[in-house]
Coordinates of C-alpha atoms and ligand atoms in Angstrom, one line a residue:
M1500 CA -31.3 -106.5 3.6
S1501 CA -34.0 -106.8 6.1
D1502 CA -37.2 -108.5 4.9
P1503 CA -40.0 -106.0 5.8
A1504 CA -42.5 -108.8 6.2
R1505 CA -40.4 -110.6 8.9
R1506 CA -38.9 -109.2 12.1
Y1507 CA -36.9 -110.8 14.9
L1508 CA -37.1 -108.9 18.1
T1509 CA -35.5 -109.6 21.5
T1510 CA -35.4 -108.5 25.1
P1511 CA -32.5 -109.2 27.4
I1512 CA -32.6 -112.5 29.1
Y1513 CA -33.0 -111.6 32.8
Y1514 CA -30.9 -113.0 35.6
A1515 CA -32.8 -115.8 37.2
S1516 CA -31.3 -114.8 40.6
G1517 CA -33.8 -112.1 41.3
E1518 CA -37.5 -111.4 41.1
P1519 CA -39.1 -109.6 38.1
H1520 CA -39.5 -105.9 38.9
I1521 CA -40.8 -102.9 37.0
G1522 CA -37.5 -102.4 35.1
H1523 CA -37.7 -105.9 33.6
A1524 CA -41.4 -105.4 33.0
Y1525 CA -40.8 -102.1 31.2
T1526 CA -38.3 -103.6 28.7
T1527 CA -40.6 -106.6 28.0
I1528 CA -43.7 -104.5 27.7
L1529 CA -41.9 -102.0 25.4
A1530 CA -40.8 -104.9 23.1
D1531 CA -44.3 -106.4 23.3
A1532 CA -45.9 -103.1 22.2
L1533 CA -43.6 -103.0 19.2
A1534 CA -44.3 -106.7 18.4
R1535 CA -48.1 -106.1 18.6
F1536 CA -47.9 -102.9 16.5
W1537 CA -45.9 -104.7 13.8
R1538 CA -48.2 -107.7 13.8
Q1539 CA -51.1 -105.4 13.2
D1540 CA -49.3 -104.4 10.0
G1541 CA -49.1 -108.0 8.9
V1542 CA -45.4 -108.4 9.9
D1543 CA -44.4 -112.0 10.8
V1544 CA -42.8 -111.2 14.1
F1545 CA -40.6 -113.5 16.2
F1546 CA -40.4 -112.1 19.7
L1547 CA -37.9 -113.7 22.1
T1548 CA -37.4 -113.3 25.9
G1549 CA -36.0 -115.5 28.6
T1550 CA -33.8 -116.0 31.5
D1551 CA -30.0 -116.0 32.1
E1552 CA -29.3 -118.9 34.4
H1553 CA -25.5 -119.5 34.6
G1554 CA -22.6 -117.9 36.4
P1555 CA -21.3 -117.2 39.9
K1556 CA -24.3 -115.0 40.8
M1557 CA -26.7 -117.8 40.3
Q1558 CA -24.4 -120.2 42.1
T1559 CA -24.1 -117.9 45.1
A1560 CA -27.9 -117.1 45.1
A1561 CA -28.6 -120.9 45.1
E1562 CA -26.2 -121.5 48.0
E1563 CA -27.7 -118.7 50.0
R1564 CA -31.1 -120.3 49.7
G1565 CA -29.8 -123.8 50.4
M1566 CA -30.9 -124.9 46.9
E1567 CA -29.3 -126.6 43.9
P1568 CA -28.6 -124.1 41.2
M1569 CA -31.0 -125.9 38.8
E1570 CA -33.8 -125.8 41.4
L1571 CA -33.4 -122.1 41.7
C1572 CA -33.3 -121.7 37.9
D1573 CA -36.6 -123.6 37.5
L1574 CA -38.2 -121.6 40.3
M1575 CA -37.2 -118.2 38.9
A1576 CA -37.8 -119.0 35.2
G1577 CA -41.3 -120.1 36.3
K1578 CA -41.7 -116.7 38.0
F1579 CA -40.7 -114.7 35.0
Q1580 CA -42.9 -116.8 32.7
A1581 CA -45.9 -116.3 35.1
A1582 CA -45.2 -112.6 35.2
W1583 CA -45.1 -112.2 31.5
E1584 CA -48.3 -114.2 31.2
R1585 CA -50.0 -111.9 33.7
L1586 CA -48.7 -108.8 31.9
E1587 CA -50.0 -110.1 28.5
I1588 CA -46.6 -110.5 26.9
S1589 CA -47.0 -112.1 23.5
H1590 CA -43.5 -113.6 23.1
D1591 CA -43.0 -116.5 20.7
R1592 CA -40.3 -118.1 22.6
F1593 CA -39.0 -118.1 26.2
I1594 CA -35.4 -119.2 26.2
R1595 CA -33.4 -120.5 29.2
T1596 CA -29.7 -120.7 29.0
T1597 CA -29.7 -124.0 30.8
E1598 CA -31.5 -125.7 27.9
Q1599 CA -29.4 -128.4 26.3
E1600 CA -29.9 -126.8 22.8
H1601 CA -28.5 -123.5 24.0
K1602 CA -25.5 -125.2 25.8
D1603 CA -24.7 -127.0 22.6
V1604 CA -24.8 -123.8 20.5
V1605 CA -22.5 -122.1 23.1
R1606 CA -20.0 -124.9 22.7
A1607 CA -20.3 -124.8 18.9
F1608 CA -19.8 -121.0 19.0
V1609 CA -16.6 -121.1 21.1
T1610 CA -15.3 -124.0 19.2
R1611 CA -15.7 -122.0 16.0
L1612 CA -13.8 -119.1 17.6
H1613 CA -11.1 -121.4 18.7
E1614 CA -10.7 -123.1 15.3
R1615 CA -10.4 -119.7 13.7
G1616 CA -7.5 -118.7 16.0
E1617 CA -9.6 -116.1 17.8
I1618 CA -8.9 -117.5 21.3
Y1619 CA -5.7 -117.6 23.3
E1620 CA -4.8 -118.6 26.8
G1621 CA -3.7 -115.9 29.2
S1622 CA -3.9 -115.0 32.8
Y1623 CA -6.1 -112.6 34.4
S1624 CA -5.5 -110.4 37.5
G1625 CA -8.0 -107.9 38.6
W1626 CA -11.2 -107.2 40.5
Y1627 CA -14.6 -108.8 39.9
C1628 CA -18.1 -107.8 40.8
I1629 CA -20.4 -110.8 41.0
H1630 CA -23.5 -108.7 41.0
E1631 CA -22.7 -107.0 37.7
E1632 CA -20.8 -110.1 36.5
R1633 CA -17.9 -108.0 35.3
Y1634 CA -14.3 -107.2 35.8
W1635 CA -12.9 -103.8 36.9
T1636 CA -9.4 -102.4 37.0
E1637 CA -8.1 -101.0 40.3
K1638 CA -8.4 -97.4 39.1
D1639 CA -12.2 -97.9 38.5
L1640 CA -12.9 -99.1 42.1
G1641 CA -14.6 -97.0 44.8
E1642 CA -13.7 -96.9 48.5
D1643 CA -12.9 -100.3 50.0
N1644 CA -12.6 -101.7 46.5
A1645 CA -16.4 -101.3 45.9
C1646 CA -17.9 -101.8 42.5
P1647 CA -18.3 -98.4 40.8
D1648 CA -21.7 -99.5 39.3
C1649 CA -23.5 -101.1 42.2
G1650 CA -21.3 -100.2 45.3
R1651 CA -21.0 -103.9 46.3
P1652 CA -17.6 -105.3 47.4
T1653 CA -15.5 -106.7 44.5
Q1654 CA -13.2 -109.7 44.8
H1655 CA -9.6 -109.8 43.7
L1656 CA -9.0 -112.6 41.2
E1657 CA -5.9 -114.0 39.7
E1658 CA -6.5 -117.0 37.4
K1659 CA -6.0 -118.6 34.0
N1660 CA -8.6 -117.4 31.5
Y1661 CA -9.1 -117.8 27.8
F1662 CA -9.3 -114.6 25.9
F1663 CA -11.0 -113.6 22.6
R1664 CA -9.1 -111.3 20.4
M1665 CA -11.7 -108.5 20.6
S1666 CA -9.1 -105.8 20.1
A1667 CA -8.6 -106.9 16.5
Y1668 CA -12.2 -105.9 15.7
Q1669 CA -12.1 -102.4 17.1
D1670 CA -11.6 -100.6 13.8
A1671 CA -14.3 -102.7 12.0
L1672 CA -16.7 -102.0 14.8
V1673 CA -16.1 -98.3 14.8
R1674 CA -16.6 -98.3 11.0
H1675 CA -19.8 -100.2 11.3
I1676 CA -21.2 -97.7 13.8
E1677 CA -20.1 -94.8 11.7
E1678 CA -21.6 -96.2 8.5
N1679 CA -24.9 -97.1 10.2
P1680 CA -26.0 -94.1 12.1
D1681 CA -29.2 -95.9 13.3
W1682 CA -27.4 -99.1 14.5
I1683 CA -27.5 -97.9 18.1
V1684 CA -30.5 -95.7 19.1
P1685 CA -31.0 -93.2 20.6
E1686 CA -28.1 -91.1 19.5
I1687 CA -26.9 -90.4 23.0
R1688 CA -26.1 -94.1 23.4
R1689 CA -24.4 -94.4 20.0
N1690 CA -22.2 -91.5 21.1
E1691 CA -21.5 -93.1 24.4
I1692 CA -20.2 -96.2 22.6
L1693 CA -18.2 -94.2 20.0
G1694 CA -16.6 -92.4 23.0
F1695 CA -15.8 -95.7 24.7
L1696 CA -14.2 -96.9 21.5
R1697 CA -11.9 -94.0 21.3
Q1698 CA -9.7 -95.8 23.9
P1699 CA -7.9 -98.9 22.8
L1700 CA -10.2 -101.9 23.1
G1701 CA -8.8 -104.8 25.1
D1702 CA -9.3 -108.5 24.5
L1703 CA -12.2 -110.2 26.3
S1704 CA -11.8 -112.9 28.9
I1705 CA -14.4 -115.5 27.8
S1706 CA -13.8 -118.2 30.4
R1707 CA -13.8 -118.9 34.1
P1708 CA -12.0 -121.8 35.9
R1709 CA -14.5 -124.5 36.8
S1710 CA -12.9 -124.8 40.2
R1711 CA -14.2 -121.3 41.0
V1712 CA -17.4 -121.2 38.9
A1713 CA -18.9 -124.7 38.5
W1714 CA -22.3 -123.5 37.2
G1715 CA -21.7 -122.8 33.5
V1716 CA -21.1 -124.3 30.1
P1717 CA -17.7 -126.1 29.9
L1718 CA -15.5 -125.1 27.0
P1719 CA -15.1 -128.0 24.5
F1720 CA -11.4 -127.4 24.1
D1721 CA -10.7 -127.3 27.9
E1722 CA -13.4 -128.8 30.1
D1723 CA -11.8 -127.3 33.2
H1724 CA -13.1 -124.0 32.2
V1725 CA -16.7 -122.7 31.7
A1726 CA -17.8 -119.9 29.3
Y1727 CA -18.0 -116.4 30.8
V1728 CA -21.7 -115.9 31.6
W1729 CA -22.0 -112.9 29.3
V1730 CA -20.7 -114.8 26.3
D1731 CA -23.1 -117.7 27.2
A1732 CA -26.0 -115.2 27.6
L1733 CA -25.5 -113.2 24.4
I1734 CA -25.5 -116.4 22.3
N1735 CA -29.1 -117.0 23.3
Y1736 CA -30.2 -114.6 20.6
L1737 CA -28.6 -117.0 18.0
T1738 CA -29.7 -120.2 19.7
A1739 CA -33.4 -119.2 19.4
T1740 CA -33.2 -118.8 15.6
G1741 CA -32.1 -122.4 15.1
A1742 CA -29.5 -121.1 12.7
I1743 CA -26.7 -123.2 14.2
D1744 CA -26.8 -127.0 14.2
P1745 CA -24.3 -128.1 16.8
S1746 CA -24.7 -131.8 15.9
A1747 CA -23.5 -131.2 12.3
P1748 CA -19.8 -131.6 11.3
S1749 CA -17.9 -128.4 12.2
D1750 CA -17.9 -127.1 8.6
A1751 CA -21.7 -127.6 8.2
Q1752 CA -23.1 -126.1 11.4
G1753 CA -24.6 -123.1 9.7
F1754 CA -22.1 -120.4 10.5
D1755 CA -21.4 -119.8 6.8
D1756 CA -25.0 -119.3 5.7
V1757 CA -27.8 -118.1 8.0
S1758 CA -30.1 -117.1 5.2
A1759 CA -32.7 -119.8 5.9
S1760 CA -33.0 -118.7 9.6
R1761 CA -34.2 -115.7 11.6
W1762 CA -30.7 -114.5 12.2
P1763 CA -29.7 -111.6 12.2
A1764 CA -32.0 -110.1 14.8
D1765 CA -33.8 -107.0 13.6
L1766 CA -33.9 -105.3 17.0
H1767 CA -32.3 -106.0 20.4
V1768 CA -34.2 -104.0 23.0
I1769 CA -32.1 -103.5 26.1
G1770 CA -31.6 -101.1 29.1
K1771 CA -28.7 -98.6 29.0
D1772 CA -26.9 -100.7 31.7
I1773 CA -26.0 -103.4 29.2
L1774 CA -25.1 -101.3 26.2
T1775 CA -21.4 -102.3 26.1
T1776 CA -22.0 -106.0 26.2
H1777 CA -24.5 -105.7 23.4
S1778 CA -22.8 -103.2 21.2
V1779 CA -19.2 -104.1 21.7
Y1780 CA -18.8 -107.7 23.0
W1781 CA -21.7 -109.2 21.0
P1782 CA -20.9 -107.7 17.5
T1783 CA -17.2 -108.4 17.8
L1784 CA -17.9 -112.0 18.9
L1785 CA -20.1 -112.3 15.8
M1786 CA -17.4 -110.9 13.6
G1787 CA -15.1 -113.5 15.2
V1788 CA -17.2 -116.4 14.0
G1789 CA -18.1 -114.7 10.7
L1790 CA -21.8 -114.1 11.4
P1791 CA -23.8 -111.0 10.4
L1792 CA -24.5 -108.4 13.1
P1793 CA -27.9 -107.6 14.6
R1794 CA -29.6 -104.8 12.6
Q1795 CA -30.3 -102.5 15.4
I1796 CA -30.0 -102.0 19.2
L1797 CA -32.5 -99.9 21.1
S1798 CA -31.2 -98.9 24.5
H1799 CA -33.8 -97.4 26.8
G1800 CA -33.5 -95.4 30.0
W1801 CA -33.7 -96.2 33.7
W1802 CA -36.6 -96.3 36.1
V1803 CA -35.9 -94.8 39.5
V1804 CA -38.3 -94.5 42.4
G1805 CA -38.9 -91.0 43.4
D1806 CA -35.3 -89.7 43.1
T1807 CA -33.7 -92.9 44.3
K1808 CA -32.2 -95.9 42.5
M1809 CA -34.4 -99.0 43.0
S1810 CA -32.7 -101.6 45.2
K1811 CA -33.5 -104.5 47.3
S1812 CA -31.5 -103.2 50.2
L1813 CA -33.5 -99.9 50.2
G1814 CA -36.7 -101.9 50.0
N1815 CA -38.1 -99.6 47.3
V1816 CA -38.4 -102.1 44.4
V1817 CA -41.7 -101.6 42.6
D1818 CA -43.5 -104.9 42.0
P1819 CA -45.3 -104.8 38.7
L1820 CA -47.5 -107.7 39.7
Q1821 CA -48.8 -106.0 42.8
L1822 CA -49.7 -102.9 40.7
R1823 CA -51.3 -105.3 38.2
D1824 CA -53.4 -106.9 40.9
D1825 CA -54.6 -103.5 42.1
F1826 CA -55.2 -101.7 38.8
G1827 CA -55.2 -104.4 36.1
T1828 CA -52.6 -105.4 33.5
D1829 CA -53.4 -102.6 31.0
A1830 CA -53.1 -99.9 33.6
V1831 CA -49.5 -101.0 34.3
R1832 CA -48.6 -101.3 30.6
W1833 CA -50.1 -97.9 29.8
Y1834 CA -48.3 -96.2 32.7
L1835 CA -44.9 -97.6 31.9
L1836 CA -45.2 -97.0 28.1
R1837 CA -46.8 -93.5 28.4
E1838 CA -44.7 -92.2 31.2
M1839 CA -41.2 -93.0 30.0
P1840 CA -40.0 -91.2 26.8
T1841 CA -38.1 -94.0 25.1
G1842 CA -34.4 -93.5 25.8
S1843 CA -34.8 -91.1 28.8
D1844 CA -34.9 -92.0 32.5
A1845 CA -38.2 -91.8 34.4
S1846 CA -39.3 -91.8 38.0
Y1847 CA -42.0 -94.0 39.5
T1848 CA -44.3 -92.2 41.9
P1849 CA -47.8 -93.4 43.0
E1850 CA -49.1 -89.9 42.1
R1851 CA -47.9 -90.1 38.5
F1852 CA -49.2 -93.7 38.3
L1853 CA -52.7 -92.4 39.4
A1854 CA -52.6 -89.4 37.1
R1855 CA -51.9 -91.7 34.1
Y1856 CA -54.6 -94.1 35.3
D1857 CA -57.1 -91.2 35.5
E1858 CA -56.3 -90.3 32.0
L1859 CA -57.3 -93.8 30.9
A1860 CA -60.5 -93.7 32.9
N1861 CA -61.6 -90.2 32.3
V1862 CA -60.7 -89.7 28.7
L1863 CA -60.7 -93.1 26.9
G1864 CA -62.9 -95.0 29.3
N1865 CA -65.4 -92.2 29.6
L1866 CA -65.6 -91.7 25.8
A1867 CA -66.2 -95.4 25.2
S1868 CA -69.0 -95.6 27.8
R1869 CA -70.8 -92.4 26.8
V1870 CA -70.7 -93.2 23.1
V1871 CA -72.1 -96.7 23.6
S1872 CA -74.7 -95.5 26.1
M1873 CA -76.0 -92.8 23.6
I1874 CA -76.3 -95.4 20.8
V1875 CA -78.2 -97.7 23.1
K1876 CA -80.4 -94.8 24.4
Y1877 CA -81.1 -93.0 21.2
R1878 CA -80.8 -95.7 18.5
D1879 CA -81.7 -99.0 20.3
G1880 CA -78.0 -100.0 20.3
V1881 CA -77.6 -100.0 16.5
V1882 CA -75.2 -97.5 14.8
P1883 CA -77.3 -95.4 12.4
H1884 CA -76.8 -95.2 8.7
A1885 CA -75.0 -91.9 8.1
A1886 CA -71.8 -90.5 6.9
A1887 CA -69.1 -91.1 9.6
D1888 CA -66.7 -88.4 8.6
G1889 CA -67.1 -85.9 11.5
L1890 CA -63.7 -86.8 13.0
D1891 CA -61.9 -88.1 9.9
S1892 CA -59.1 -85.6 9.6
A1893 CA -58.3 -86.0 13.3
I1894 CA -58.3 -89.8 12.9
T1895 CA -56.0 -89.9 9.8
E1896 CA -53.6 -87.3 11.3
T1897 CA -53.4 -89.4 14.5
M1898 CA -52.7 -92.6 12.6
A1899 CA -50.0 -90.9 10.7
A1900 CA -48.5 -89.4 13.8
A1901 CA -48.6 -92.8 15.6
R1902 CA -47.0 -94.6 12.7
S1903 CA -44.1 -92.2 12.4
A1904 CA -43.6 -92.2 16.2
M1905 CA -43.6 -96.0 16.3
A1906 CA -41.1 -96.2 13.4
E1907 CA -38.7 -94.2 15.7
Y1908 CA -39.7 -96.4 18.8
K1909 CA -41.3 -93.3 20.4
V1910 CA -44.1 -95.3 21.8
H1911 CA -44.9 -92.6 24.4
E1912 CA -45.5 -90.2 21.5
A1913 CA -47.7 -92.6 19.6
L1914 CA -49.8 -93.1 22.7
A1915 CA -50.0 -89.4 23.5
A1916 CA -51.3 -88.9 20.0
A1917 CA -53.9 -91.6 20.5
M1918 CA -55.0 -90.1 23.8
D1919 CA -55.3 -86.7 22.1
L1920 CA -57.7 -88.2 19.6
A1921 CA -59.8 -89.5 22.5
R1922 CA -59.8 -86.0 23.9
T1923 CA -60.8 -84.5 20.6
A1924 CA -63.6 -87.0 20.4
N1925 CA -64.8 -86.0 23.8
G1926 CA -64.7 -82.4 22.7
Y1927 CA -66.7 -83.3 19.6
V1928 CA -69.4 -84.8 21.9
E1929 CA -69.6 -81.5 23.8
E1930 CA -69.6 -79.4 20.7
R1931 CA -72.3 -81.5 18.9
Q1932 CA -74.5 -81.9 22.0
P1933 CA -76.1 -85.2 20.9
W1934 CA -78.7 -84.8 23.8
T1935 CA -80.0 -81.7 22.1
Q1936 CA -79.7 -83.2 18.6
A1937 CA -81.8 -86.1 19.8
K1938 CA -84.7 -83.7 20.3
E1939 CA -84.1 -81.2 17.5
S1940 CA -82.2 -82.7 14.6
P1941 CA -82.1 -86.6 14.3
D1942 CA -80.1 -86.6 11.1
D1943 CA -77.3 -84.6 12.8
L1944 CA -77.5 -87.1 15.7
D1945 CA -77.0 -90.0 13.3
H1946 CA -73.9 -88.3 11.9
T1947 CA -72.5 -87.6 15.4
L1948 CA -73.0 -91.2 16.6
A1949 CA -71.6 -92.7 13.4
S1950 CA -68.6 -90.4 13.5
L1951 CA -67.9 -91.3 17.2
T1952 CA -68.2 -95.0 16.5
R1953 CA -65.6 -94.6 13.8
A1954 CA -63.3 -92.7 16.1
L1955 CA -63.7 -95.3 18.8
T1956 CA -62.9 -98.1 16.3
A1957 CA -59.7 -96.2 15.4
L1958 CA -58.9 -95.8 19.1
C1959 CA -59.4 -99.5 19.7
A1960 CA -56.7 -100.2 17.1
L1961 CA -54.4 -97.4 18.3
F1962 CA -54.4 -98.5 21.9
Q1963 CA -54.2 -102.2 21.2
P1964 CA -50.3 -102.5 21.4
A1965 CA -50.4 -100.8 24.9
T1966 CA -53.7 -102.0 26.4
P1967 CA -54.5 -105.3 24.5
A1968 CA -56.8 -106.8 27.1
K1969 CA -59.1 -103.8 27.4
M1970 CA -59.2 -103.3 23.7
A1971 CA -60.2 -106.9 23.3
E1972 CA -63.1 -106.1 25.7
L1973 CA -64.0 -102.9 23.8
A1974 CA -64.1 -104.4 20.3
P1975 CA -67.2 -106.6 20.8
R1976 CA -69.0 -103.6 22.6
L1977 CA -68.5 -101.8 19.3
G1978 CA -70.0 -104.6 17.4
L1979 CA -66.6 -106.0 16.1
D1980 CA -65.4 -109.6 16.1
S1981 CA -61.9 -108.6 17.1
V1982 CA -59.6 -105.6 17.6
P1983 CA -59.2 -104.1 14.1
T1984 CA -55.8 -103.1 12.5
L1985 CA -55.3 -99.5 11.8
E1986 CA -56.2 -100.0 8.1
Q1987 CA -59.3 -102.0 9.0
A1988 CA -60.4 -99.3 11.4
L1989 CA -60.5 -96.8 8.6
A1990 CA -62.2 -99.1 6.1
L1991 CA -64.8 -100.7 8.4
E1992 CA -68.5 -99.8 7.9
T1993 CA -70.0 -98.3 11.0
A1994 CA -73.7 -98.4 10.0
G1995 CA -75.8 -101.2 11.4
R1996 CA -73.3 -102.4 14.0
A1997 CA -74.9 -103.6 17.2
V1998 CA -73.2 -102.1 20.2
S1999 CA -73.5 -103.2 23.8
K2000 CA -72.8 -101.7 27.2
G2001 CA -70.4 -103.2 29.7
P2002 CA -68.8 -102.4 33.0
P2003 CA -66.4 -99.4 33.1
L2004 CA -63.2 -100.3 31.2
F2005 CA -61.1 -98.5 33.8
P2006 CA -63.0 -98.4 37.2
R2007 CA -62.2 -95.6 39.6
V2008 CA -59.4 -96.2 42.1
E2009 CA -58.1 -94.5 45.2
L2010 CA -54.7 -93.0 45.8
A2011 CA -54.2 -95.3 48.8
Q2012 CA -54.2 -98.3 46.4
A2013 CA -51.3 -96.9 44.4
E2014 CA -49.3 -96.3 47.5
Ligands
LIG3046 O1 -28.3 -107.7 32.8 N1 -35.0 -99.4 34.7 O2 -30.0 -109.1 33.4 P1 -30.9 -108.2 34.5 C1 -35.2 -99.9 33.4 N2 -28.8 -111.2 32.4 N3 -34.9 -101.1 33.0 C2 -34.4 -101.9 33.9 C3 -34.2 -101.6 35.3 C4 -34.6 -100.2 35.6 N4 -34.5 -99.8 36.9 N5 -33.7 -102.6 35.9 C5 -33.6 -103.6 35.0 C6 -28.9 -108.8 32.8 N6 -34.0 -103.2 33.8 C7 -28.3 -109.9 31.9 C8 -28.8 -109.7 30.5 S1 -28.9 -110.3 27.9 C9 -28.0 -111.3 26.8 C10 -28.3 -110.7 29.5 C11 -34.1 -104.0 32.6 O3 -31.8 -109.2 35.1 C12 -33.3 -103.5 31.5 O4 -33.7 -104.0 30.3 O5 -29.9 -107.4 35.3 C13 -31.9 -104.0 31.8 O6 -31.0 -104.0 30.6 C14 -32.2 -105.4 32.2 O7 -33.5 -105.3 32.9 C15 -31.2 -106.1 33.0 O8 -31.7 -107.3 33.5

């Protein structure tokens, strides 16, 4: 059973061979929004991200740059860390697969598989795509033996590999997916995997000869071979929990009892491109060593640019850090979270980015600035003593809608509900006409201003998972020490709070900037 007070959440560990782009940023921001939302509810969250640093792709990328692989790893891991800092990612650990601790856990893991008779020696003959780090059979290939996923040339390989008896776990895996309908969400991805598992599942090649791939973790039972980069990478989720102690004798390393650790993960957030590795390779490998499976896998959709796939060769890769420099961190986070329905694909265009930005500026930013200005102008900056219940039903309905959307990972819906509350509050201003009340009915004005303060307090909590930096700016302007939780936002007294004006939360920008 999952402990509702503790949750372990992961993103993929990104290849350290390329720069962070909006696809990586999306996954990481999505996971971050969940982490922040759960923490608001008092959940003890452990949020992991990191970089995937071994394998032929890294080796080749380093050679192309005239660098040692480790030099390139350090450089790129640094770039990912800096990117996440600038995008306000609140991860608890950044793992790198070149860390000694991880390499030791990989070796302990494959040793355990080996000792349990799960590994045999075989030979592999087929086609390999370095970019996707995966094998293809001849019938999958495109023209000129191109990789069917990325279109790059594949190479023919014939070599000795070690294989994991993955096929033995096919029935157990299908049963697990059928008995746990929410194990893979959304349903379309679950069906995709069940469809894939209707074909016989093969065994998994888990090693590469060191003569061809030097940059990897050597297998303890044959040092001439390194672990297949996907096996190495998936194990990161386990390493980060500290559940396995590779220095202990083999029967006391923790594989038999993980109850004192964070394992199993509560949620792996991934893109739809790496669904098979996470929902077939990873769970069967875990079955192979006798460890419990992750509790859930959330597989989101794909960002394209206009109607084209993002790619370096097309030169259309959207740089989240450039957007961030032009519009601010929270504008990027808001756009990515609000624009993509979790699970579906979405298209980046400068026009949509600006439209979403305008929503932040004109609806939320405008509400915050007019409410604070009116309290300053009419009540010397102090929220009056009055009932604050003018927008109560809208607030409680929004909180309930946001909660249930977040429980299904529909972050876009939770945020849409929050923005609707800001719209409702702006409508309330128009309806109540505080500028007329100021002259004609001061008691009504007190009620209006108190109610609007309460709505803004709720909005501060509701927007915090998406726009944490701006909400941290808004909170003190509303006379609060810090951003409240949803519950606090409802319970907090509004009367007597000293508000203060500040620069626009979301200053106006021009279309040219977004282009
Ligand atoms: O696959 N739209 O790393 P990776 C949405 N190292 N998400 C995207 C995206 C796009 N256009 N492009 C990338 C790897 N992503 C392995 C993972 S995990 C044990 C090892 C996101 O650098 C999305 O989350 O290719 C996708 O799954 C991930 O980046 C792939 O990152």
